[in-house]
PDB file of C-alpha atoms in Angstrom:
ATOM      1  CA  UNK A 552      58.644 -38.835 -25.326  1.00  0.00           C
ATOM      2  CA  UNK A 553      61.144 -39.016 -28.247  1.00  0.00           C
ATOM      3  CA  UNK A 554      58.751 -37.258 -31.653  1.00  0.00           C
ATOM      4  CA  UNK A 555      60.628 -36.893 -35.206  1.00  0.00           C
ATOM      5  CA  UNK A 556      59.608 -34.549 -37.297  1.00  0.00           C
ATOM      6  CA  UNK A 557      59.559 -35.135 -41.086  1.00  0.00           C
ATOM      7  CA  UNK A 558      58.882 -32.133 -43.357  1.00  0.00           C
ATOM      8  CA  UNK A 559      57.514 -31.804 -46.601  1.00  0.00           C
ATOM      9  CA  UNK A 560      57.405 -29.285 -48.858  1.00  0.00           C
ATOM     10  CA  UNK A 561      54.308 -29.233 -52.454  1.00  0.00           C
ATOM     11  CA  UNK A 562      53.429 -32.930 -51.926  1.00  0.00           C
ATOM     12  CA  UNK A 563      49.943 -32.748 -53.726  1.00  0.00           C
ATOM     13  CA  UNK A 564      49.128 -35.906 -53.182  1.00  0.00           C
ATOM     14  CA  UNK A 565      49.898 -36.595 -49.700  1.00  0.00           C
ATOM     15  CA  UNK A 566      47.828 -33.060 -49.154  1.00  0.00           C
ATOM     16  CA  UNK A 567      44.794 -34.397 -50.982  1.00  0.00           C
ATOM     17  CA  UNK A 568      44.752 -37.606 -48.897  1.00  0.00           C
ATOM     18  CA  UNK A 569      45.137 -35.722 -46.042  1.00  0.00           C
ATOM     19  CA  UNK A 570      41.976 -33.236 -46.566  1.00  0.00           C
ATOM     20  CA  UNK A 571      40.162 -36.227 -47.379  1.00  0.00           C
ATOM     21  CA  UNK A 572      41.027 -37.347 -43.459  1.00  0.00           C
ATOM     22  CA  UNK A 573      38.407 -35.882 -40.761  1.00  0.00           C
ATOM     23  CA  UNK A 574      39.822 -32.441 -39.073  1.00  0.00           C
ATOM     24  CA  UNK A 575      39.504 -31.716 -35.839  1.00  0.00           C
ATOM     25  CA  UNK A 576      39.074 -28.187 -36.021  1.00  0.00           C
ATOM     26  CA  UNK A 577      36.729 -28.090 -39.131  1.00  0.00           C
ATOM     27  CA  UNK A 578      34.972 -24.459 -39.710  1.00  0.00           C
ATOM     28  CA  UNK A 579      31.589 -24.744 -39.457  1.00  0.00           C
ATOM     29  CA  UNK A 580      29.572 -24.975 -42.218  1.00  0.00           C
ATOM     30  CA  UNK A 581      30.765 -24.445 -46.026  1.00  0.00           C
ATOM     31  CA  UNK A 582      33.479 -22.176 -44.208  1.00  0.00           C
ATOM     32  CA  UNK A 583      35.596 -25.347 -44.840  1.00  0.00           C
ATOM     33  CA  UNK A 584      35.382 -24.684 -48.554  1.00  0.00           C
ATOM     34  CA  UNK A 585      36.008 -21.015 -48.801  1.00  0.00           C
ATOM     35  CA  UNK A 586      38.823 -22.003 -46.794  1.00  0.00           C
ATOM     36  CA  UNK A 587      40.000 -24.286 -49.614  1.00  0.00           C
ATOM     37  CA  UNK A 588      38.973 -22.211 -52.221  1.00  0.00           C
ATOM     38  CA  UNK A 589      40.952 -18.863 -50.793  1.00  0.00           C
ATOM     39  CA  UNK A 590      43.643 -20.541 -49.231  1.00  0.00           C
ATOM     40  CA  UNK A 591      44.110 -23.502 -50.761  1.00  0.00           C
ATOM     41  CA  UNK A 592      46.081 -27.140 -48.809  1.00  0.00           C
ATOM     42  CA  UNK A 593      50.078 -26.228 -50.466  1.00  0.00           C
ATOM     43  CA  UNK A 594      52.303 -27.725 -47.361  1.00  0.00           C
ATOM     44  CA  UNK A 595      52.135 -30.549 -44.633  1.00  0.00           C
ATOM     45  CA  UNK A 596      53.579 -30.606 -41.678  1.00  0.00           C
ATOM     46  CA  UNK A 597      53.847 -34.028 -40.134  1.00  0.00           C
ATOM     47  CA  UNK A 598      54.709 -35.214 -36.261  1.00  0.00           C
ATOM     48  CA  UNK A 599      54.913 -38.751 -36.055  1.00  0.00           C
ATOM     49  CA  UNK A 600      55.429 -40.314 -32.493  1.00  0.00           C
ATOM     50  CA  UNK A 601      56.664 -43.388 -30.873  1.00  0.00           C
ATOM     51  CA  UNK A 602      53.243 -44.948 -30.953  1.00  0.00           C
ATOM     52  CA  UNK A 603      52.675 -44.799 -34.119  1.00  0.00           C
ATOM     53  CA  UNK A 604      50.506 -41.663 -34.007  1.00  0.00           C
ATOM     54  CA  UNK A 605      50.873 -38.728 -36.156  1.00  0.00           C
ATOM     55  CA  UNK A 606      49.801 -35.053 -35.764  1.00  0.00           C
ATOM     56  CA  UNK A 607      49.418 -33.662 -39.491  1.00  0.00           C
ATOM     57  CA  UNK A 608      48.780 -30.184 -40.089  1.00  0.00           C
ATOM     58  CA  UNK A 609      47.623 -28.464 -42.974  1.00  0.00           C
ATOM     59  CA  UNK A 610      48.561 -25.178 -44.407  1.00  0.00           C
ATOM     60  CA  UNK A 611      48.673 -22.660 -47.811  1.00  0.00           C
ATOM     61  CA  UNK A 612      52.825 -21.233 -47.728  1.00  0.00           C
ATOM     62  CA  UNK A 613      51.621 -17.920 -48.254  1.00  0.00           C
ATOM     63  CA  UNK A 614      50.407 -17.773 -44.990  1.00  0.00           C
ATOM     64  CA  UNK A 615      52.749 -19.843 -43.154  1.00  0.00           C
ATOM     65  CA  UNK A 616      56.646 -20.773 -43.371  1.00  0.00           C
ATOM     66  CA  UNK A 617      57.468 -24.781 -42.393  1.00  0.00           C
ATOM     67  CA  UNK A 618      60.219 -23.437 -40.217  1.00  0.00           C
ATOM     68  CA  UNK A 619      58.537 -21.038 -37.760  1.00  0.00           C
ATOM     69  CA  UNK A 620      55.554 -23.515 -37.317  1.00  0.00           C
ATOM     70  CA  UNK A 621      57.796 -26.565 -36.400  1.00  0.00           C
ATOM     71  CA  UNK A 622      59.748 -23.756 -33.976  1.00  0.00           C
ATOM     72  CA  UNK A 623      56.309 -22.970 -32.370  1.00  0.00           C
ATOM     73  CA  UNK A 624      54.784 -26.404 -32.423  1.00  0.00           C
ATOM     74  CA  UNK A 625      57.660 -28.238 -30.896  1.00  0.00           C
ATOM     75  CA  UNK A 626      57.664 -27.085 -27.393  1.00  0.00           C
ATOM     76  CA  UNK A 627      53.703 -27.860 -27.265  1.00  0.00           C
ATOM     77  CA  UNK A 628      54.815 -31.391 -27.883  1.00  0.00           C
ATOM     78  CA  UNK A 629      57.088 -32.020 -25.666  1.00  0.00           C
ATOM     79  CA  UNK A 630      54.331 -31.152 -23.053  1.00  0.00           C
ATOM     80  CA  UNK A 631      51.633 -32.822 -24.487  1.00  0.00           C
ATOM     81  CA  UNK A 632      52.423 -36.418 -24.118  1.00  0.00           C
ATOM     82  CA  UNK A 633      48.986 -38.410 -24.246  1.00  0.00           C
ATOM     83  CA  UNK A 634      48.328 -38.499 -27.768  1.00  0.00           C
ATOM     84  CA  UNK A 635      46.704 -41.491 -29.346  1.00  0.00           C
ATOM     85  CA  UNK A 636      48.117 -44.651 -30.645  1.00  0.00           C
ATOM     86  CA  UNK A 637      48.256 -45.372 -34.401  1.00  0.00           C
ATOM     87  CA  UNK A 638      46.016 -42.562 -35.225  1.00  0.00           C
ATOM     88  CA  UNK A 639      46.313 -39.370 -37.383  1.00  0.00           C
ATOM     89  CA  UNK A 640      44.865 -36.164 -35.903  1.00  0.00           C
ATOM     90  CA  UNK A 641      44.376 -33.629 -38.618  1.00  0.00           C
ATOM     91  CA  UNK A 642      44.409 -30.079 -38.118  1.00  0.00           C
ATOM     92  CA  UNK A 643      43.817 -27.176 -40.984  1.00  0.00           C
ATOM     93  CA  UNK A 644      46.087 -23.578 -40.291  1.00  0.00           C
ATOM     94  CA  UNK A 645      44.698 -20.137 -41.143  1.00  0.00           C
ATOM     95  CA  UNK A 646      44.459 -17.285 -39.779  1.00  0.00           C
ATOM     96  CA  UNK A 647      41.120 -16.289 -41.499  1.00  0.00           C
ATOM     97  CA  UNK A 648      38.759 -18.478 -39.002  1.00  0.00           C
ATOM     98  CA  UNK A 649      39.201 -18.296 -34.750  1.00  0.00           C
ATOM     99  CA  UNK A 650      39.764 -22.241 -34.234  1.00  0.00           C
ATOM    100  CA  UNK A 651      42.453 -22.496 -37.206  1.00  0.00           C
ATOM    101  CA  UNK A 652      44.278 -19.912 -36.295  1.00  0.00           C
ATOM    102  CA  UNK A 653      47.930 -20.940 -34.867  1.00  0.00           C
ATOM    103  CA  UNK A 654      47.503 -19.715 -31.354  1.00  0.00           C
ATOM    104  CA  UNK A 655      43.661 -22.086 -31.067  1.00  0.00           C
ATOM    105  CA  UNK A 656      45.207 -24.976 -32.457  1.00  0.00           C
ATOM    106  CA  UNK A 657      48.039 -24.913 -30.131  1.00  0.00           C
ATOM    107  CA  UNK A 658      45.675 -24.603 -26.593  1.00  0.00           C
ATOM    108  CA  UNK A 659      43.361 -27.379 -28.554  1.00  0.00           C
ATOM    109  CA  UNK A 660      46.559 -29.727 -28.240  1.00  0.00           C
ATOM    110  CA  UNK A 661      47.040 -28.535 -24.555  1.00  0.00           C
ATOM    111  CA  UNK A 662      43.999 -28.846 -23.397  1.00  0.00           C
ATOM    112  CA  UNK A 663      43.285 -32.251 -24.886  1.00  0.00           C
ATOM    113  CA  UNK A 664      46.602 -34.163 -24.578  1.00  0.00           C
ATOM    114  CA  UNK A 665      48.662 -32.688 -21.695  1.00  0.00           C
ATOM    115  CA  UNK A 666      49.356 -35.452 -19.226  1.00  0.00           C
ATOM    116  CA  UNK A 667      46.581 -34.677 -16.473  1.00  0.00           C
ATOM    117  CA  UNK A 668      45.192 -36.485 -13.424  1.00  0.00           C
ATOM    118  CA  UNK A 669      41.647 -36.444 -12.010  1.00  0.00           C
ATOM    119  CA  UNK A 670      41.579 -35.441  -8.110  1.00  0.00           C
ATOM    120  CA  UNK A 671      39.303 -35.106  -5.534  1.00  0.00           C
ATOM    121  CA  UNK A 672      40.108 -31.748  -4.027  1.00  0.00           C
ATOM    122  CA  UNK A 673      38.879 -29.972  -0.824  1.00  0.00           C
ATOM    123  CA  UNK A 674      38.779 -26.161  -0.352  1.00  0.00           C
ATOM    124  CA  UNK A 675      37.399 -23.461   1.972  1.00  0.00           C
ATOM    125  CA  UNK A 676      35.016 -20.732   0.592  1.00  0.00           C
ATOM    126  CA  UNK A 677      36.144 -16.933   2.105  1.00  0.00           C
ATOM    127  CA  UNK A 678      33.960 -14.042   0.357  1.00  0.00           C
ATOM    128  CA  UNK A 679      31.608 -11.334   0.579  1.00  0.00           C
ATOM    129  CA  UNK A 680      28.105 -10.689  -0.903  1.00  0.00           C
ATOM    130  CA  UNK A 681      25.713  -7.697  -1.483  1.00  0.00           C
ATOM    131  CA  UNK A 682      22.123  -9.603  -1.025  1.00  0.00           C
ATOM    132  CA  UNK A 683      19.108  -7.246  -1.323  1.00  0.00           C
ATOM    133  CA  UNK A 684      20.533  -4.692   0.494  1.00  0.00           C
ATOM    134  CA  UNK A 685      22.908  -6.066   3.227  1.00  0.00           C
ATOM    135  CA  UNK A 686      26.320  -7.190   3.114  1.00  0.00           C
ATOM    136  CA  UNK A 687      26.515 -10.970   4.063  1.00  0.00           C
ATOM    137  CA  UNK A 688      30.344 -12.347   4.594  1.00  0.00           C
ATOM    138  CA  UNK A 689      30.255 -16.058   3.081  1.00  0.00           C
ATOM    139  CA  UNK A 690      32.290 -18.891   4.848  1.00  0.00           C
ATOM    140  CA  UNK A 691      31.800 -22.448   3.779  1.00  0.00           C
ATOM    141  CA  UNK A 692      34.024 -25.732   2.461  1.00  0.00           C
ATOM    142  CA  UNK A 693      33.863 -27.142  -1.159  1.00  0.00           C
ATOM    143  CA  UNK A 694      34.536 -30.575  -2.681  1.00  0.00           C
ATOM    144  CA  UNK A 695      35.329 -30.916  -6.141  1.00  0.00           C
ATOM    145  CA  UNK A 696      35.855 -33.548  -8.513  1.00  0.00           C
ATOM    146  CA  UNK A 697      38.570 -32.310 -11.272  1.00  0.00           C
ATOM    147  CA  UNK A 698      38.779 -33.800 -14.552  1.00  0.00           C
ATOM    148  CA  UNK A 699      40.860 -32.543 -17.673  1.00  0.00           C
ATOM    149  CA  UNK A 700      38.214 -30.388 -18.936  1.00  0.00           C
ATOM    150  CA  UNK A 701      35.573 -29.677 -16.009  1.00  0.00           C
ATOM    151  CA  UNK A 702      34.783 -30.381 -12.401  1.00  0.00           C
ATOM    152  CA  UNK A 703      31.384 -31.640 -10.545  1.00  0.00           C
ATOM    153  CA  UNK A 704      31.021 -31.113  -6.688  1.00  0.00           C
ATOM    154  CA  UNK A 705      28.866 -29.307  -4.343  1.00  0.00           C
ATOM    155  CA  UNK A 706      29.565 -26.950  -1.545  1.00  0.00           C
ATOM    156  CA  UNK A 707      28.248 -26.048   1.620  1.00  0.00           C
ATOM    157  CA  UNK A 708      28.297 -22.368   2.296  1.00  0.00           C
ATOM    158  CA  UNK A 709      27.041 -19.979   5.177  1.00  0.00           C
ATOM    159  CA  UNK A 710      25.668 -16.275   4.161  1.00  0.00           C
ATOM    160  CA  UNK A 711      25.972 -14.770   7.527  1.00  0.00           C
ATOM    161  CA  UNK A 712      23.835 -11.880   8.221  1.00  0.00           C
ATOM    162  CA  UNK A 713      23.927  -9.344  11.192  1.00  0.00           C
ATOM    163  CA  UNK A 714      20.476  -7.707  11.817  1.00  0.00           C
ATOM    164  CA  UNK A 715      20.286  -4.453  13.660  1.00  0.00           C
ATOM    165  CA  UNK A 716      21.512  -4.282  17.246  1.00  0.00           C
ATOM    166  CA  UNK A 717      19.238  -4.601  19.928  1.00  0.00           C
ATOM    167  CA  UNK A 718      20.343  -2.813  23.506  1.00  0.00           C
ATOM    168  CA  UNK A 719      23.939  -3.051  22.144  1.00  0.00           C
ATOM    169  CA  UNK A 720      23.686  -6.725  21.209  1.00  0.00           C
ATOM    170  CA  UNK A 721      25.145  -8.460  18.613  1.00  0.00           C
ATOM    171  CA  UNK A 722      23.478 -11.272  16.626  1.00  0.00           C
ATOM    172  CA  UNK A 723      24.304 -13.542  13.745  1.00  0.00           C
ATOM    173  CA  UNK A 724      21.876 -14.961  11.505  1.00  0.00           C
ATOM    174  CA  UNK A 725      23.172 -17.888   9.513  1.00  0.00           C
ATOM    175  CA  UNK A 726      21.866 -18.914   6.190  1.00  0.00           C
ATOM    176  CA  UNK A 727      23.246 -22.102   5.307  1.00  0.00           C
ATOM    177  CA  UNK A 728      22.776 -23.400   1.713  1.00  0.00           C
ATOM    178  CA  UNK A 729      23.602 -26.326   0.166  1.00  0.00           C
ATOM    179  CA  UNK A 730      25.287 -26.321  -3.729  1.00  0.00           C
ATOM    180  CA  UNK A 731      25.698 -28.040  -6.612  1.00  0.00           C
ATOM    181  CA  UNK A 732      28.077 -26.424  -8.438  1.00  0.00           C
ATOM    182  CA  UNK A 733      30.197 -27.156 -12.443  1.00  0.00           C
ATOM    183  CA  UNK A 734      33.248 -25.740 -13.097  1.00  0.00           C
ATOM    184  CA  UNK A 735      34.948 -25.306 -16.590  1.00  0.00           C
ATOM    185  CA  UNK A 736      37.898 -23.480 -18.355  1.00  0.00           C
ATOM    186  CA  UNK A 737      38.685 -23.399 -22.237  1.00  0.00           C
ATOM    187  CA  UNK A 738      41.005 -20.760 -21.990  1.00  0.00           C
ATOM    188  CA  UNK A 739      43.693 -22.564 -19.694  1.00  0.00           C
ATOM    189  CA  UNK A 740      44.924 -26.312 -20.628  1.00  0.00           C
ATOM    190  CA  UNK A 741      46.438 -26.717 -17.242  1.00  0.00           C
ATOM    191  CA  UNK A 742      42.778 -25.552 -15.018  1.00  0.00           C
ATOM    192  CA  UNK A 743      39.034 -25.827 -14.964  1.00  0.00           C
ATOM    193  CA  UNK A 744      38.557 -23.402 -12.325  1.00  0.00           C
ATOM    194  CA  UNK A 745      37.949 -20.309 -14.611  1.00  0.00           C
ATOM    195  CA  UNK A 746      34.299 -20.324 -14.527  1.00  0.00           C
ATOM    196  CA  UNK A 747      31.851 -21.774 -12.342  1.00  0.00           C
ATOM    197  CA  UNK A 748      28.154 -22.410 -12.095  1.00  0.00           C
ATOM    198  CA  UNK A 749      25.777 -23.319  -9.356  1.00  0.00           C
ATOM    199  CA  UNK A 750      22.413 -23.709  -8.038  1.00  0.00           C
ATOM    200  CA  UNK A 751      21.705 -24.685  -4.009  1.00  0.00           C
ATOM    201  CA  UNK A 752      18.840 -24.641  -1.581  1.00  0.00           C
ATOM    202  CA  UNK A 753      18.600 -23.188   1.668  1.00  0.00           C
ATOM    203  CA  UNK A 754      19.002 -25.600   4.451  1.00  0.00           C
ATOM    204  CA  UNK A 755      18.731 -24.375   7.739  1.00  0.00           C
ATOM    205  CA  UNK A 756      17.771 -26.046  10.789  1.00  0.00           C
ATOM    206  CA  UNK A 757      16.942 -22.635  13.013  1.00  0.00           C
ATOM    207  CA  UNK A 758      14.554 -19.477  11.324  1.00  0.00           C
ATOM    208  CA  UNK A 759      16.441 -17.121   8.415  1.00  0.00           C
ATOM    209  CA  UNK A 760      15.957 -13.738   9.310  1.00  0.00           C
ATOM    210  CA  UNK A 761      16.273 -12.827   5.626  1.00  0.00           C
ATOM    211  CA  UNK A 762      14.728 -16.000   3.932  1.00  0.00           C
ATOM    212  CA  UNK A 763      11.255 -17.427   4.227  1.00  0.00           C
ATOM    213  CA  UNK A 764       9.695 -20.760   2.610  1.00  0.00           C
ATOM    214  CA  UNK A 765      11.704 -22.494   0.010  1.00  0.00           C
ATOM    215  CA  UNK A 766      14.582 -20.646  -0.789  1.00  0.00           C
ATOM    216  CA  UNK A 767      16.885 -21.425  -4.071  1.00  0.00           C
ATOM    217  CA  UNK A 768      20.097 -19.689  -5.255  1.00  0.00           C
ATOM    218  CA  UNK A 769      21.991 -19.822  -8.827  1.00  0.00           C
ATOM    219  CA  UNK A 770      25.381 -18.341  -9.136  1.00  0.00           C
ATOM    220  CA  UNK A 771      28.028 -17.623 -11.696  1.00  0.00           C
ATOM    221  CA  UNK A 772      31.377 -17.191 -10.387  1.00  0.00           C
ATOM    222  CA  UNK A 773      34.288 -15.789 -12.791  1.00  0.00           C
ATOM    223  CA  UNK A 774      37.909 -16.827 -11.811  1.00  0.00           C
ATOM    224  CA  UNK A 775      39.549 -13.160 -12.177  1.00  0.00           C
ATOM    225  CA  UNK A 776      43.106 -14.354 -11.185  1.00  0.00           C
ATOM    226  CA  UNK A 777      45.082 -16.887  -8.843  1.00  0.00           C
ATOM    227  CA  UNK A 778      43.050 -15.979  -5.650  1.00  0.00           C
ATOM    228  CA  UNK A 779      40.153 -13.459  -6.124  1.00  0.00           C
ATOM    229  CA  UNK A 780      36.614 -14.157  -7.944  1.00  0.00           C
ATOM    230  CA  UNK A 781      33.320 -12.346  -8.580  1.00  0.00           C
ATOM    231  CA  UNK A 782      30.305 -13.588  -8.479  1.00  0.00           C
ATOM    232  CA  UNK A 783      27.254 -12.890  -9.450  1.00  0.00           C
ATOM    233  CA  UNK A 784      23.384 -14.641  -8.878  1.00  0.00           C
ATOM    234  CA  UNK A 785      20.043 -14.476  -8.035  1.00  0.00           C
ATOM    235  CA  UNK A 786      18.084 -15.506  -4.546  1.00  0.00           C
ATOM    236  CA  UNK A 787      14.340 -16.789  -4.842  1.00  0.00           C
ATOM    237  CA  UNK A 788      12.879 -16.768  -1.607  1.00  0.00           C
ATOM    238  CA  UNK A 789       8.982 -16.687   0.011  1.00  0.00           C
ATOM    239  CA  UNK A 790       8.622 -20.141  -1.911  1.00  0.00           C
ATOM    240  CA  UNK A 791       9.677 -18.173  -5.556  1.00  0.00           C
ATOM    241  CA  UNK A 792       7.675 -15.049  -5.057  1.00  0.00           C
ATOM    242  CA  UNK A 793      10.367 -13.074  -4.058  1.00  0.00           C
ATOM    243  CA  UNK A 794      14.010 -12.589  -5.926  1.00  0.00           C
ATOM    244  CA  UNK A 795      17.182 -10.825  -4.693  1.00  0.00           C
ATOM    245  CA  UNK A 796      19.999 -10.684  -6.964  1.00  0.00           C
ATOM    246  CA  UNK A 797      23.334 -10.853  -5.290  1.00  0.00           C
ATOM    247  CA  UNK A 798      26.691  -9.540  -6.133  1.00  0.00           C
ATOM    248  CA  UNK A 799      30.182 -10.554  -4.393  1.00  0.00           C
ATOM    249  CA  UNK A 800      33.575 -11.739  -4.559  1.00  0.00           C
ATOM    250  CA  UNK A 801      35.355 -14.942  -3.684  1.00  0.00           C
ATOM    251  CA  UNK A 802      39.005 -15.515  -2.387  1.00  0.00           C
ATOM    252  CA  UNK A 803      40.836 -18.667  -3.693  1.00  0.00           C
TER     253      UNK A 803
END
């Protein structure tokens, strides 16, 4: 997608039509005005696209040059071809405040216009839990729905347990739960898979030999690279009398 970039230096007017346009990335509060007031609106820079859409952003020169922001804002939009039609999206440049700082604004435009498309994705669930004193290994399947900015699905997932041996026999124990689960990620345009939360219920057809009653689960799960996770949650068992916070770590 073809953009041209027009550049203008002290245009006071065009600067106080612009503030008077809504910003996406507004401080909150009267932060917005101490902005103005410290660092006041000096230079535009304006993107205009094919569609008749325009990015405009808003700077003081004292803090910014026009030539190193159009060398760090033109690779973004390349990438990030679903911008609006014949609409302006304002943003305000500072460093003073976290979401008008350069490097925000930037993963705002990411995150929001890359080209992206939703999926239905199916994955297997490898990991291994501490629960209330035993180590469980965790095997189950998930199915997601991925949008740009989250995911909804459920999971079903088996906490197997190996009681003590009797006369030198093995036995498994399988605690099968069923999950609801939300996944989101602000810090990566391109994934929503950086956090994850979840709540399930027990649902096993033969007796738990560590659950009784209705038994519940809620889980975080942190995405600490490509493949590996942690997790972290709590069990309520013996109909909610009785809770067992669990520990453990996902692959994938």
């Amino acid at each position: 997608m073809k953009r041209i970039t027009l550049l203008t230096g002290i245009a006071m007017l065009f600067c106080q039509m612009a503030i008077a346009q809504e910003i996406e990335n507004k401080p909150f509060g009267s932060y917005l005005e101490k902005l103005n007031e410290d660092y006041p609106v000096t230079d535009t820079l304006v993107f205009d696209f094919p569609n008749d859409g325009k990015l405009l952003l808003l700077f003081n020169n004292s803090e910014y040059e026009l030539k190193n922001l159009e060398e760090k804002f033109k690779p973004v939009l390349k990438k990030t071809t679903k911008f609006p039609e014949f609409k302006t999206l304002v943003y305000r440049l500072s460093e003073e405040y976290p979401q008008t700082q350069v490097d925000a604004v930037i993963l705002d435009l990411e995150r929001d216009y890359l080209p992206y498309v939703d999926q239905l994705e199916l994955n297997g669930v490898i990991g291994m839990d501490y629960t209330g004193g035993d180590f469980t290994p965790v095997i189950g399947a998930r199915m997601m729905f991925s949008f740009r900015k989250f995911g909804i699905g459920g999971s079903i997932t088996n906490n197997v347990f190996f009681p003590e041996r009797l006369e030198g026999n093995i036995k498994v124990n399988s605690n099968w739960f069923a999950n609801l689960e939300y996944s989101w990620d602000r810090s990566n345009p391109k994934s929503n898979k950086g956090n994850m939360f979840g709540v399930g219920l027990l649902v096993n057809e033969n007796k738990s030999q560590l659950f009784s009653g209705t038994t519940t689960q809620a889980f975080y799960k942190r995405k600490l690279n490509q493949h590996i996770s942690i997790q972290a949650g709590v069990i309520s068992t013996e109909n909610f009398k009785t809770f067992y916070p669990t520990v453990g770590i996902r692959f994938w």
